[in-house]
Coordinates of C-alpha atoms in Angstrom, one line a residue:
Chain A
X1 CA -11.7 17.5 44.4
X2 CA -14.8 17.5 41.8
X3 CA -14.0 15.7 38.6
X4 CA -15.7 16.8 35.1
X5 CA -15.2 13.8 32.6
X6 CA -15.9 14.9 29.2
X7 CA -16.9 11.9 27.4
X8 CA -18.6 8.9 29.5
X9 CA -17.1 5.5 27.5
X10 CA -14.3 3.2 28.3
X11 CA -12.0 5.4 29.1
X12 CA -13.5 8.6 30.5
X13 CA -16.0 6.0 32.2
X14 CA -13.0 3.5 33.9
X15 CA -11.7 6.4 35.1
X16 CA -14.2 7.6 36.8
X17 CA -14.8 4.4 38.6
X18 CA -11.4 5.0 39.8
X19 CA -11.4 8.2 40.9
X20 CA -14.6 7.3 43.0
X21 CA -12.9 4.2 44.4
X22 CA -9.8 6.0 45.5
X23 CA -11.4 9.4 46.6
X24 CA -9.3 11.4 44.5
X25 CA -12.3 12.5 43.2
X26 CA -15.1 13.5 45.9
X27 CA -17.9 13.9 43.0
X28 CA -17.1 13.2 39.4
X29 CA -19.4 14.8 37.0
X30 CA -20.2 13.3 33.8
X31 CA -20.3 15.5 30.5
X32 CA -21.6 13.8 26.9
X33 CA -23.2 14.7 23.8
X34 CA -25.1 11.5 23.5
X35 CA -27.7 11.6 26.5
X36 CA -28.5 8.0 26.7
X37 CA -24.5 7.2 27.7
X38 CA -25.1 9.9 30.0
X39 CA -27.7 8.5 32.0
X40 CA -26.8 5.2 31.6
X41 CA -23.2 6.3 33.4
X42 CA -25.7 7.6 36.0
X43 CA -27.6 4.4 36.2
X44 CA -24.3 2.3 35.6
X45 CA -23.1 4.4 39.1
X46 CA -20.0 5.3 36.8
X47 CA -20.4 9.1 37.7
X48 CA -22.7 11.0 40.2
X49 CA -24.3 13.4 38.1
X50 CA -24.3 14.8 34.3
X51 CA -24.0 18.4 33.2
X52 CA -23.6 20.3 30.4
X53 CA -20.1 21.5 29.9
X54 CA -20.8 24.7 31.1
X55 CA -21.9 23.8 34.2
X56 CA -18.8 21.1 34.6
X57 CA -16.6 23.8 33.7
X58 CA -18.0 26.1 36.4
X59 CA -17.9 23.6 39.0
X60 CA -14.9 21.2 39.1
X61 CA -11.3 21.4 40.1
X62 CA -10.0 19.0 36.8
X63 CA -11.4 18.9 33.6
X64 CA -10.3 15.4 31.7
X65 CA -11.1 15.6 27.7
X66 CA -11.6 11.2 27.3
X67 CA -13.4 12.1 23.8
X68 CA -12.0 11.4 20.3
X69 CA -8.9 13.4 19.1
X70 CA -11.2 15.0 16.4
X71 CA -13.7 16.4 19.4
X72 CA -11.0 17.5 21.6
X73 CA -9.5 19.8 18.7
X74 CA -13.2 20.9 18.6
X75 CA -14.0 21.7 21.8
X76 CA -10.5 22.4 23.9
X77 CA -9.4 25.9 22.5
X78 CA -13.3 27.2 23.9
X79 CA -12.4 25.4 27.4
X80 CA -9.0 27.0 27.7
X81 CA -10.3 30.2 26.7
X82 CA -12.6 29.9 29.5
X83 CA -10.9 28.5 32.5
X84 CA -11.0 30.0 35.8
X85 CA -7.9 30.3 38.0
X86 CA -6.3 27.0 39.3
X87 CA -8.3 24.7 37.4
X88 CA -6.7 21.8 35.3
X89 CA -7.6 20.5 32.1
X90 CA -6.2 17.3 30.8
X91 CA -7.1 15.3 27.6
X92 CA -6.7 11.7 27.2
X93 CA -6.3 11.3 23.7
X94 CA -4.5 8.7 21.4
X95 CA -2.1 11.2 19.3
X96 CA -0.6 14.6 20.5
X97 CA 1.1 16.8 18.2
X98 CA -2.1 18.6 16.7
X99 CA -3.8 18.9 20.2
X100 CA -0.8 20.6 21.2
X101 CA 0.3 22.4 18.5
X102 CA -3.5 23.8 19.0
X103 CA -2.8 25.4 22.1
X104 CA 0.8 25.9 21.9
X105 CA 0.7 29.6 22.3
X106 CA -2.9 29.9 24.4
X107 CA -2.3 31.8 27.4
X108 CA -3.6 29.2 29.9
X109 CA -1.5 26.7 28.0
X110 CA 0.2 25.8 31.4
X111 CA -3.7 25.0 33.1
X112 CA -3.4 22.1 30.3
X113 CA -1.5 18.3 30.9
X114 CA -1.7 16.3 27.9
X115 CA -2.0 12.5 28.7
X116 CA -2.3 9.3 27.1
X117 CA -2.6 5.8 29.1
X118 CA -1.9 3.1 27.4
X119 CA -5.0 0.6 28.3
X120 CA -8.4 -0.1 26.4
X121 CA -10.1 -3.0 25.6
X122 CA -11.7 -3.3 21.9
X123 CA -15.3 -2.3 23.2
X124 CA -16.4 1.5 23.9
X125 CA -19.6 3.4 25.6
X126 CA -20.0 3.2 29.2
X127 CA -21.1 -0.3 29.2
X128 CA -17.6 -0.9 28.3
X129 CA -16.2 1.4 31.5
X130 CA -14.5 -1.7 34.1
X131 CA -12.4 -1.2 37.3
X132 CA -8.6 -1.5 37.3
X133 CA -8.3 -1.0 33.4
X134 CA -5.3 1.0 34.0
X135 CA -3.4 -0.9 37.0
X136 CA 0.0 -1.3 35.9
X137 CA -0.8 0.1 32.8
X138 CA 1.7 3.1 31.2
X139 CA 0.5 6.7 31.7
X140 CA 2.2 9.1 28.6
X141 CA 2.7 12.7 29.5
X142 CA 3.6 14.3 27.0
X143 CA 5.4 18.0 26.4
X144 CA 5.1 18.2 30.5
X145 CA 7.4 21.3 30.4
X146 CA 4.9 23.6 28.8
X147 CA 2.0 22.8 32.1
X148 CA 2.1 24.4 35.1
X149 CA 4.1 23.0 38.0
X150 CA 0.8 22.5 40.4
X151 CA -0.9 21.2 37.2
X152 CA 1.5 18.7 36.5
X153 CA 1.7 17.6 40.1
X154 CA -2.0 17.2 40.2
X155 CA -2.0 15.1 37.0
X156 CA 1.0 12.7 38.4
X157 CA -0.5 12.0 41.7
X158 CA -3.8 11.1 39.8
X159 CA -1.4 8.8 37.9
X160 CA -0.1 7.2 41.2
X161 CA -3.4 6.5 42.3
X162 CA -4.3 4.6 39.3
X163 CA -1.4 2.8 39.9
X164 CA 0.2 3.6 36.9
X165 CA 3.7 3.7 35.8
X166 CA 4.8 7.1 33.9
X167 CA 6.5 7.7 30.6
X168 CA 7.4 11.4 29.8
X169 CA 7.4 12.1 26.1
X170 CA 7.3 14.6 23.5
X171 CA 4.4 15.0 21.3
X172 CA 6.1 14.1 17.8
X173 CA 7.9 10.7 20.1
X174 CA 4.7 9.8 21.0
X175 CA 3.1 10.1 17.9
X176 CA 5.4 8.2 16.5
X177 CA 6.3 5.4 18.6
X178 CA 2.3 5.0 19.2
X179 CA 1.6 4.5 15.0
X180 CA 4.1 1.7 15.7
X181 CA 2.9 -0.2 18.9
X182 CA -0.8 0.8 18.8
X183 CA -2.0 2.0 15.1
X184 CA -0.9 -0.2 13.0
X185 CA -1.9 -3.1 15.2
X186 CA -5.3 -1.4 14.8
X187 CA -4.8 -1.0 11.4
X188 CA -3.9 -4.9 10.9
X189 CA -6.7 -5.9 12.8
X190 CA -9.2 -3.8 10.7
X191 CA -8.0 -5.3 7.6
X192 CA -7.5 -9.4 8.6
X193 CA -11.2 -8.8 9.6
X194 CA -12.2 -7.4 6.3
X195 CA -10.2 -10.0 4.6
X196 CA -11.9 -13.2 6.3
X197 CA -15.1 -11.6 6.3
X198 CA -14.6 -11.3 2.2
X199 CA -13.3 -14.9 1.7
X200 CA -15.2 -16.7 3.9
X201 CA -18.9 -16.7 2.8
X202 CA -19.7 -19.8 5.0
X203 CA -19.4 -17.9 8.3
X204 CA -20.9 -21.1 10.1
X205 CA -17.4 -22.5 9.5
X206 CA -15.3 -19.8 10.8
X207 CA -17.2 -20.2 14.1
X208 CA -16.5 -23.6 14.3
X209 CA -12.5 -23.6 13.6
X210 CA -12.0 -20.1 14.7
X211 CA -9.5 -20.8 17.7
X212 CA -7.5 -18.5 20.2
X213 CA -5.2 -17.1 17.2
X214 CA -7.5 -15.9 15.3
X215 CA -9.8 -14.3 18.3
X216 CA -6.4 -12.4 19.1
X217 CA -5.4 -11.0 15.9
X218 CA -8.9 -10.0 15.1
X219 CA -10.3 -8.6 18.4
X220 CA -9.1 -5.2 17.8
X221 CA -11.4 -5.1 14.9
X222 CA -14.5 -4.4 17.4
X223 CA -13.1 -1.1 17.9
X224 CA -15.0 1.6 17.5
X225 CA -14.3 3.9 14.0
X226 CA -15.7 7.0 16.2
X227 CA -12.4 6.5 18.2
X228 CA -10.1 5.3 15.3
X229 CA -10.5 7.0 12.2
X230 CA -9.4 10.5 14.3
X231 CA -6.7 8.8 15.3
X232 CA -5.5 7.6 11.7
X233 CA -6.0 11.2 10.4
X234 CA -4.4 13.1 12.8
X235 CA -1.4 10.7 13.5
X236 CA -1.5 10.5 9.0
X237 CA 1.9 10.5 8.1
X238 CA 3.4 8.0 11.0
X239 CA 0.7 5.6 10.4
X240 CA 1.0 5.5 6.5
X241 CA 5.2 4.8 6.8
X242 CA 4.8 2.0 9.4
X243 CA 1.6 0.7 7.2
X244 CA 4.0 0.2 4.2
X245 CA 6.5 -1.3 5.9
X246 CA 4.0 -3.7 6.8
X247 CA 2.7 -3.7 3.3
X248 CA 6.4 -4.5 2.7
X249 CA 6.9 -7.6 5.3
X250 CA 3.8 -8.7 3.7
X251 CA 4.8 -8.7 0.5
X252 CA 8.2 -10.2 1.3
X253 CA 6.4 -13.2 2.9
X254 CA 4.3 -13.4 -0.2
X255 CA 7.5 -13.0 -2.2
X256 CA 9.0 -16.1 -0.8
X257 CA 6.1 -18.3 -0.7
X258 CA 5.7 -17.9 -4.4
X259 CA 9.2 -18.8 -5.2
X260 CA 9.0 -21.8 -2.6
X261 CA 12.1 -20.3 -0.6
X262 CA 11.3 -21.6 2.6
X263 CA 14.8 -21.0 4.0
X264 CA 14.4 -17.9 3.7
X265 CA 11.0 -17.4 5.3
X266 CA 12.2 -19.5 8.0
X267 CA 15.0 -16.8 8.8
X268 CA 12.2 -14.3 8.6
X269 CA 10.3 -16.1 11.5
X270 CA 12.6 -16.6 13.7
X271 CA 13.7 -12.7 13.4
X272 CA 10.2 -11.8 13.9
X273 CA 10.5 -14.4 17.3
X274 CA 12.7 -11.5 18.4
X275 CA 9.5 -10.1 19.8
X276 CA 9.5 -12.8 22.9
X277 CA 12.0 -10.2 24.2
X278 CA 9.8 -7.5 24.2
X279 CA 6.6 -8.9 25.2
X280 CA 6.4 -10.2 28.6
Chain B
X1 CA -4.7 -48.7 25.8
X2 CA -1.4 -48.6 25.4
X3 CA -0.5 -44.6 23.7
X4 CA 2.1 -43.9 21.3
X5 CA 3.0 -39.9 21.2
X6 CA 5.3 -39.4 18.3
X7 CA 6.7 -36.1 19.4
X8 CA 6.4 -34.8 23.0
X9 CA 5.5 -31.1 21.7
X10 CA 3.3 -28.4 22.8
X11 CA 0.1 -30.6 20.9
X12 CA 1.5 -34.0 21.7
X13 CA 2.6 -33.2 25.5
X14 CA -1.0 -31.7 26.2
X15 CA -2.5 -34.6 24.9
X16 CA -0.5 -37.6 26.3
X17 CA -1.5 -35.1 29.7
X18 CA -4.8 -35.1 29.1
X19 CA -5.5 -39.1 27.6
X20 CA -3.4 -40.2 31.0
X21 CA -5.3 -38.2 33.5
X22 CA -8.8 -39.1 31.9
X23 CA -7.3 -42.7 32.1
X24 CA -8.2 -42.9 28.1
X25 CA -4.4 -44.3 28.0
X26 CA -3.1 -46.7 30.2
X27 CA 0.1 -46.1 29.3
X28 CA 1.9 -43.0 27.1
X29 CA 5.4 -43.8 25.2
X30 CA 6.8 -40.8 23.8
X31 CA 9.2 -40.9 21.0
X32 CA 10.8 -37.8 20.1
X33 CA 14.0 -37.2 17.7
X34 CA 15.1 -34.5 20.0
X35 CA 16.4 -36.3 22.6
X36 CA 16.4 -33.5 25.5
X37 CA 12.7 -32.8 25.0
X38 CA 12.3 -37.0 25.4
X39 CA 14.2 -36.7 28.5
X40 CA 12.2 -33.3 29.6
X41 CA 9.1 -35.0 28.6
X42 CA 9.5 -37.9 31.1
X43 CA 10.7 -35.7 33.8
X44 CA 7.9 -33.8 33.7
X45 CA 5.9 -36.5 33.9
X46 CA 4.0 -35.8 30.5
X47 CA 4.9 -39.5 28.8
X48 CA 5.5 -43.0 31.2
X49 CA 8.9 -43.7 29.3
X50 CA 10.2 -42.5 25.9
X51 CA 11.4 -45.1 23.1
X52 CA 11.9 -45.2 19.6
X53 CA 9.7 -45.7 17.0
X54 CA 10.3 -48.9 16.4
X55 CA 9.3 -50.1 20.0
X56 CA 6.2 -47.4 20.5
X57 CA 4.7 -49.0 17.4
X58 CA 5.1 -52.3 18.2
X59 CA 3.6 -51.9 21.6
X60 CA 1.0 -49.7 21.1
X61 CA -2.5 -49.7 20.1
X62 CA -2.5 -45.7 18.8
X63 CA -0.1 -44.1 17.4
X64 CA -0.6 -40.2 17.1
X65 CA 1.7 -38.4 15.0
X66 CA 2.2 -34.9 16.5
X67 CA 5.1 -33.3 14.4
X68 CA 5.3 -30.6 11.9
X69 CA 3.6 -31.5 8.7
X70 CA 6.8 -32.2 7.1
X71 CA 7.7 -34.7 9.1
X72 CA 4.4 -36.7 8.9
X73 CA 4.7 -36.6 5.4
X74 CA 8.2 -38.0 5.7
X75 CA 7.5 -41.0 8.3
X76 CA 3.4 -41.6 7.7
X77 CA 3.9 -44.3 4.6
X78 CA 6.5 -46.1 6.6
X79 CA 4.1 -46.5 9.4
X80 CA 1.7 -47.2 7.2
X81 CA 3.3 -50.2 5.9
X82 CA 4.5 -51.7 9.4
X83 CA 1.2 -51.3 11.0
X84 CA 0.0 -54.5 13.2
X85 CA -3.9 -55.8 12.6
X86 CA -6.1 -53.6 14.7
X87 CA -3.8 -50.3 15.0
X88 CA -5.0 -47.0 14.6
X89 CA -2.9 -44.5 13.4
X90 CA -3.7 -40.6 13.5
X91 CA -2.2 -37.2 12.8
X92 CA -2.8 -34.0 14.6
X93 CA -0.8 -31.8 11.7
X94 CA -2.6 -28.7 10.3
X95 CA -2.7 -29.3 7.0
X96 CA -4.5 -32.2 5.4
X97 CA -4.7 -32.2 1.6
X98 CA -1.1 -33.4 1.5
X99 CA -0.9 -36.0 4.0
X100 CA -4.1 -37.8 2.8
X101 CA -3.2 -37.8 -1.0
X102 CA 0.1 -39.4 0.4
X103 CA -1.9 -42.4 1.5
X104 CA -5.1 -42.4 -0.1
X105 CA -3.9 -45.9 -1.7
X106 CA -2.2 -47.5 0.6
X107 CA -3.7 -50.8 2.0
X108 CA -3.9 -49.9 5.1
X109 CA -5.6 -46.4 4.7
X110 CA -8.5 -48.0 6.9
X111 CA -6.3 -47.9 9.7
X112 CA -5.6 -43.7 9.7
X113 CA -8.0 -41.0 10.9
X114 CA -6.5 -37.5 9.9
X115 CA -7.3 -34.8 12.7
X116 CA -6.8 -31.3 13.8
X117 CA -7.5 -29.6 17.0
X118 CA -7.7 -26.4 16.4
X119 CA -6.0 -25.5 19.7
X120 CA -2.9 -24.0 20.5
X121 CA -0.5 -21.7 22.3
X122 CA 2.5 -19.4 20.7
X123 CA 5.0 -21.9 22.7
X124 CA 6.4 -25.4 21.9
X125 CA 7.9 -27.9 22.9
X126 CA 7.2 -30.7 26.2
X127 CA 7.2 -27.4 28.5
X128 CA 4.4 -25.8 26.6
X129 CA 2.7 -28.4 27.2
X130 CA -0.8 -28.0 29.5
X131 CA -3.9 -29.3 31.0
X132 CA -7.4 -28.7 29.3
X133 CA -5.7 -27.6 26.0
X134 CA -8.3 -29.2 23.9
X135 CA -11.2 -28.0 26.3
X136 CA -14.2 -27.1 24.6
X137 CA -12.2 -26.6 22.0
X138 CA -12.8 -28.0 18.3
X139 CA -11.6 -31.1 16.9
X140 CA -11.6 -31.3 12.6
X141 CA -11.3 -35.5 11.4
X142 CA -10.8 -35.5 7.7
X143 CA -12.0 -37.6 4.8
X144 CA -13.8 -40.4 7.7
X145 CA -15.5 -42.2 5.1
X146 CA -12.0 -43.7 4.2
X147 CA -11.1 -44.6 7.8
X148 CA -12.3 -48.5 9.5
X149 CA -14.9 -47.6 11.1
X150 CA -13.6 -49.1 14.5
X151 CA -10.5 -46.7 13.8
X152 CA -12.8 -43.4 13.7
X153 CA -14.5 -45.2 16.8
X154 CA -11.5 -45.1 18.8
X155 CA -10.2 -41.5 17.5
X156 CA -14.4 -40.4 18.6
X157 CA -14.2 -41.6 22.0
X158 CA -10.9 -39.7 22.5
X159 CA -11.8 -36.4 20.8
X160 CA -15.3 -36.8 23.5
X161 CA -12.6 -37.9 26.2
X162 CA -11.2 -34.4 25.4
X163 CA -14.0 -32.7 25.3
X164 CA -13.4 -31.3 22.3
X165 CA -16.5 -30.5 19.6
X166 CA -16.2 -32.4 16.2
X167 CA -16.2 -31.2 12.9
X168 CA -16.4 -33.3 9.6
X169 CA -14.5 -31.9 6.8
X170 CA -12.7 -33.3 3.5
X171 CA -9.3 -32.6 3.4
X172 CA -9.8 -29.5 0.8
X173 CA -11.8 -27.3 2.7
X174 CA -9.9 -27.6 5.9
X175 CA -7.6 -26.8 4.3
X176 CA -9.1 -23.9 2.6
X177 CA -11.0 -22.5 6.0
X178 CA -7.7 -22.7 8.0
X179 CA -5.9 -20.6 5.8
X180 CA -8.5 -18.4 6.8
X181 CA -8.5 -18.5 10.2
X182 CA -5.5 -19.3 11.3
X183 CA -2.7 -19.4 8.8
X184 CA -3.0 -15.7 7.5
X185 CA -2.9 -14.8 11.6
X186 CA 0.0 -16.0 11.6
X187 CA 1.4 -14.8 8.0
X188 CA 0.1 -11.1 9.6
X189 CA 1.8 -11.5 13.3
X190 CA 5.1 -12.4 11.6
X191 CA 4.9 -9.5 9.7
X192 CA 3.8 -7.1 12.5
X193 CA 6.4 -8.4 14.2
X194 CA 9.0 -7.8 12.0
X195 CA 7.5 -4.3 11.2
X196 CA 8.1 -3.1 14.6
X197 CA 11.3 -4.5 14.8
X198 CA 12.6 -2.9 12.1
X199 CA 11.0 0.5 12.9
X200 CA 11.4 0.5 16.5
X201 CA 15.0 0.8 17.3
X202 CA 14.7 2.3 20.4
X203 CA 13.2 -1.2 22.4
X204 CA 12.9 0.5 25.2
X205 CA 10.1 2.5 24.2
X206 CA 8.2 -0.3 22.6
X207 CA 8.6 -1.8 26.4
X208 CA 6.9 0.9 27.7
X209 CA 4.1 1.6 25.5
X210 CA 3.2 -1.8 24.5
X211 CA -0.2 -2.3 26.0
X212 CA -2.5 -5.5 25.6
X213 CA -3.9 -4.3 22.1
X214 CA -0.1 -4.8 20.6
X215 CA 0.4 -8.2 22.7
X216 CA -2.9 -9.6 21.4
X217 CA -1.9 -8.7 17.4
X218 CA 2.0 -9.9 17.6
X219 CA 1.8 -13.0 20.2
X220 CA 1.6 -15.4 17.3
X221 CA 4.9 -14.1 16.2
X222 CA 6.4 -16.1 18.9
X223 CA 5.4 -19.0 17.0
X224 CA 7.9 -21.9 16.1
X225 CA 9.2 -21.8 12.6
X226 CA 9.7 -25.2 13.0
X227 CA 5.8 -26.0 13.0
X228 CA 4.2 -23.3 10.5
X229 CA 7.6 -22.9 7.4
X230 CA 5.7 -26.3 6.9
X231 CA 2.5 -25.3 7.5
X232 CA 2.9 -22.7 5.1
X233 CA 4.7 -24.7 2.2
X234 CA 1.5 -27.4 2.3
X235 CA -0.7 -25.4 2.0
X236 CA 0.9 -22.8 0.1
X237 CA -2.0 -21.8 -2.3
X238 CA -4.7 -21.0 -0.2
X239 CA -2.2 -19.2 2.1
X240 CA -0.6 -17.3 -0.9
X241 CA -5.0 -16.6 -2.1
X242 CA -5.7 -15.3 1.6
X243 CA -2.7 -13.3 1.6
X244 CA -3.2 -11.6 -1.6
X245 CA -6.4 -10.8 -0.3
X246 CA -4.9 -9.5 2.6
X247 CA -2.2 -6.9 1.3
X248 CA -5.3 -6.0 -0.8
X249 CA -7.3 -4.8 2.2
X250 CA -4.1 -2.8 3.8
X251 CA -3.4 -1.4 0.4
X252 CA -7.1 0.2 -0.2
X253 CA -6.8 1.8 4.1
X254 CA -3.4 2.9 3.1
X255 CA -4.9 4.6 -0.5
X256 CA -7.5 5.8 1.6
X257 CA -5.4 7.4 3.8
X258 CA -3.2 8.8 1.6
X259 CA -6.5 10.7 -0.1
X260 CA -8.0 11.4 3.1
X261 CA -11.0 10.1 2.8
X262 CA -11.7 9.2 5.9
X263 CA -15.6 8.7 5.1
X264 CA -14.5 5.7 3.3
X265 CA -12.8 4.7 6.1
X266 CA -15.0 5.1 8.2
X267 CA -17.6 2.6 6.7
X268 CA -14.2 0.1 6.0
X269 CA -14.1 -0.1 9.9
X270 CA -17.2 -0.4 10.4
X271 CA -18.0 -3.2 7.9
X272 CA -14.8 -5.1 9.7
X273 CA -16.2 -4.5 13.3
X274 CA -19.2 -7.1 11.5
X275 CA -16.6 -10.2 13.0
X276 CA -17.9 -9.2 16.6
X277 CA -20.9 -11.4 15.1
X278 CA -18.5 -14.1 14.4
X279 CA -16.5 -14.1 17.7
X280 CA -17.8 -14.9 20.7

């Protein structure tokens, strides 16, 4: 089948290595507002041609949005107006009530899969795009009763093929369970970088003690605010009550060191070792 | 030369590994309160035979204190004042201020060299223990003008055995700097940690969403409370300074999002993505 990815970075761009690889896709097309990613996906071998979205839309079998959430609410409700019989549309994006609260009641609401894998890296743009980013990794779909049958089944054997495990959610579940194990991590990131950055002037000495700890808790802090601040905004509400709880934690922790109860803050670590059971 | 690794830890195992295989050490005795980790650590082949204190300082030629801050503090003066003519002594603890005000008048503050590789893993004890820990990794010696200068000789040629980097610091501002980079990691993975536990009931679902962006930002939080409630306690202002700092930084993204002004935001990311100049 011929492939239209809208949007040419890490994600729209690892796919479409994939879907090369495998020969689910026989020619992906590559669609993006910013024409140097689009011929550098060309150069990069990442997709086989670029297009406008017009053209995509006229010739591919699957449409997949891999844009931010802002630009999908933008640009799908002119797409779904215009599809033509058996083609598939599915988005990508990092938070799904509003995309489908948008087309909720669109007649070709069942040509649309809403999907979210769980994979990245902290760097964007089609340099970014790598093989195998989502081996193993979780594919969300969300609201899958809504699509069409032969819709969904498309999505799910491209899912397969990417060698991904699938997770079937509602919108508001993912939402919400996404602000916890994604956005605020994000969120965390963001700010311990903006906090270091403030306090330590001498950034020669960061490089030289800044060891594996550090690198992880800040890494996230590369990411992109093009793909982020949609994200915050349209997944508001969850992100601001898991933020202050953190706020909270924080605060605790603060709480405790001030009055020297290190009893206390001990307890508090090893509940928060808990999380060996969740992480591998 | 004959080794003395005064607890067989995730630090001190990787070490007595390392100083055996490069041949630095003829000979490691471990000593170790916790007498299964003793045990573990000679069946594992980490230390040649474990012994008390008492013996390993009477037979060997370093002695290298590799237990939570608190416990340095506790046993550093008594070693102090049983050292034999030409013994080195040194600590690998993370915080320094402390530990060298301790002994900054003792007699045989010559014989000390306070270091801290800034190296590490989320695990303890002798199992945590690996090969090529300290790799290329960097080594802080505090306050060297108060060492013998054949005692910052001996701790040189081991930290280059290692392959470590050096870095010359007082006491103050390691102290200072590693609040920044790597206490407050820890402070903020704890927190995280506990934020999602509390939040997420349903583990399940934070089994199948977690993706490597999560891992990264709570891993820490499998840190021992044993090593960092001490940690935390000596160096408890700068920690409590960064941390203020911190909740600052999540409290203006959390106003921000609360108002909406994502414009903000947007330039608040973007300033933080400035630590891709500081990490590699």
């Amino acid at each position: 089948m011929i492939v239209s990815i809208i949007g040419t970075g890490l994600i729209g761009g690892s796919l479409a290595i994939t879907l090369k690889e495998k020969g689910t896709a026989s020619r992906v097309i590559g669609v993006d507002l910013d024409a140097a990613h689009l011929a550098r996906a060309v150069e990069l071998n990442i997709i086989d041609e670029g297009a406008s979205l017009d053209v995509a839309m006229e010739r591919s079998d699957l449409l997949v949005l891999a844009i931010p959430v802002d630009a999908v609410l933008q640009i799908l409700p002119r797409i779904m107006d215009n599809i033509r019989p058996g083609q598939v549309i599915m988005d990508v994006g990092s938070t799904k009530a509003e995309i489908l609260d948008l087309v909720k009641d669109h007649p070709n609401r069942g040509r649309f899969v809403a999907a979210h894998p769980m994979a990245g890296t902290e760097y964007s743009g089609p340099d970014a795009a790598v093989r195998n980013l989502f081996v193993h990794k979780t594919m969300v779909l969300c609201d899958v009763k809504n699509s069409d049958e032969d819709a969904l089944e498309l999505v799910e054997n491209m899912v397969d093929q990417l060698q991904m495990r699938t997770v079937y959610m509602n919108a508001e579940e993912h939402d919400l369970h996404t602000a916890y194990v994604s956005h605020i991590s994000h969120i965390t990131s963001f700010a311990l970088a903006l906090t270091v950055l403030k306090k330590e002037k001498e950034t020669g000495r960061i490089f030289e003690l800044a060891s594996g700890g550090f690198e992880s808790t800040v890494r996230l802090a590369k990411s992109s605010p093009d793909m982020w601040v949609p994200i915050f905004k349209h997944n508001r509400s969850n992100v601001l009550d898991v933020l202050d709880e953190h706020i909270n934690q924080l605060q605790q922790m603060k709480t405790l060191l001030e009055l020297e109860d290190y009893d206390t803050f001990y307890k508090l670590i090893q509940k928060s070792n808990k999380i060996r059971k969740i992480l591998k």
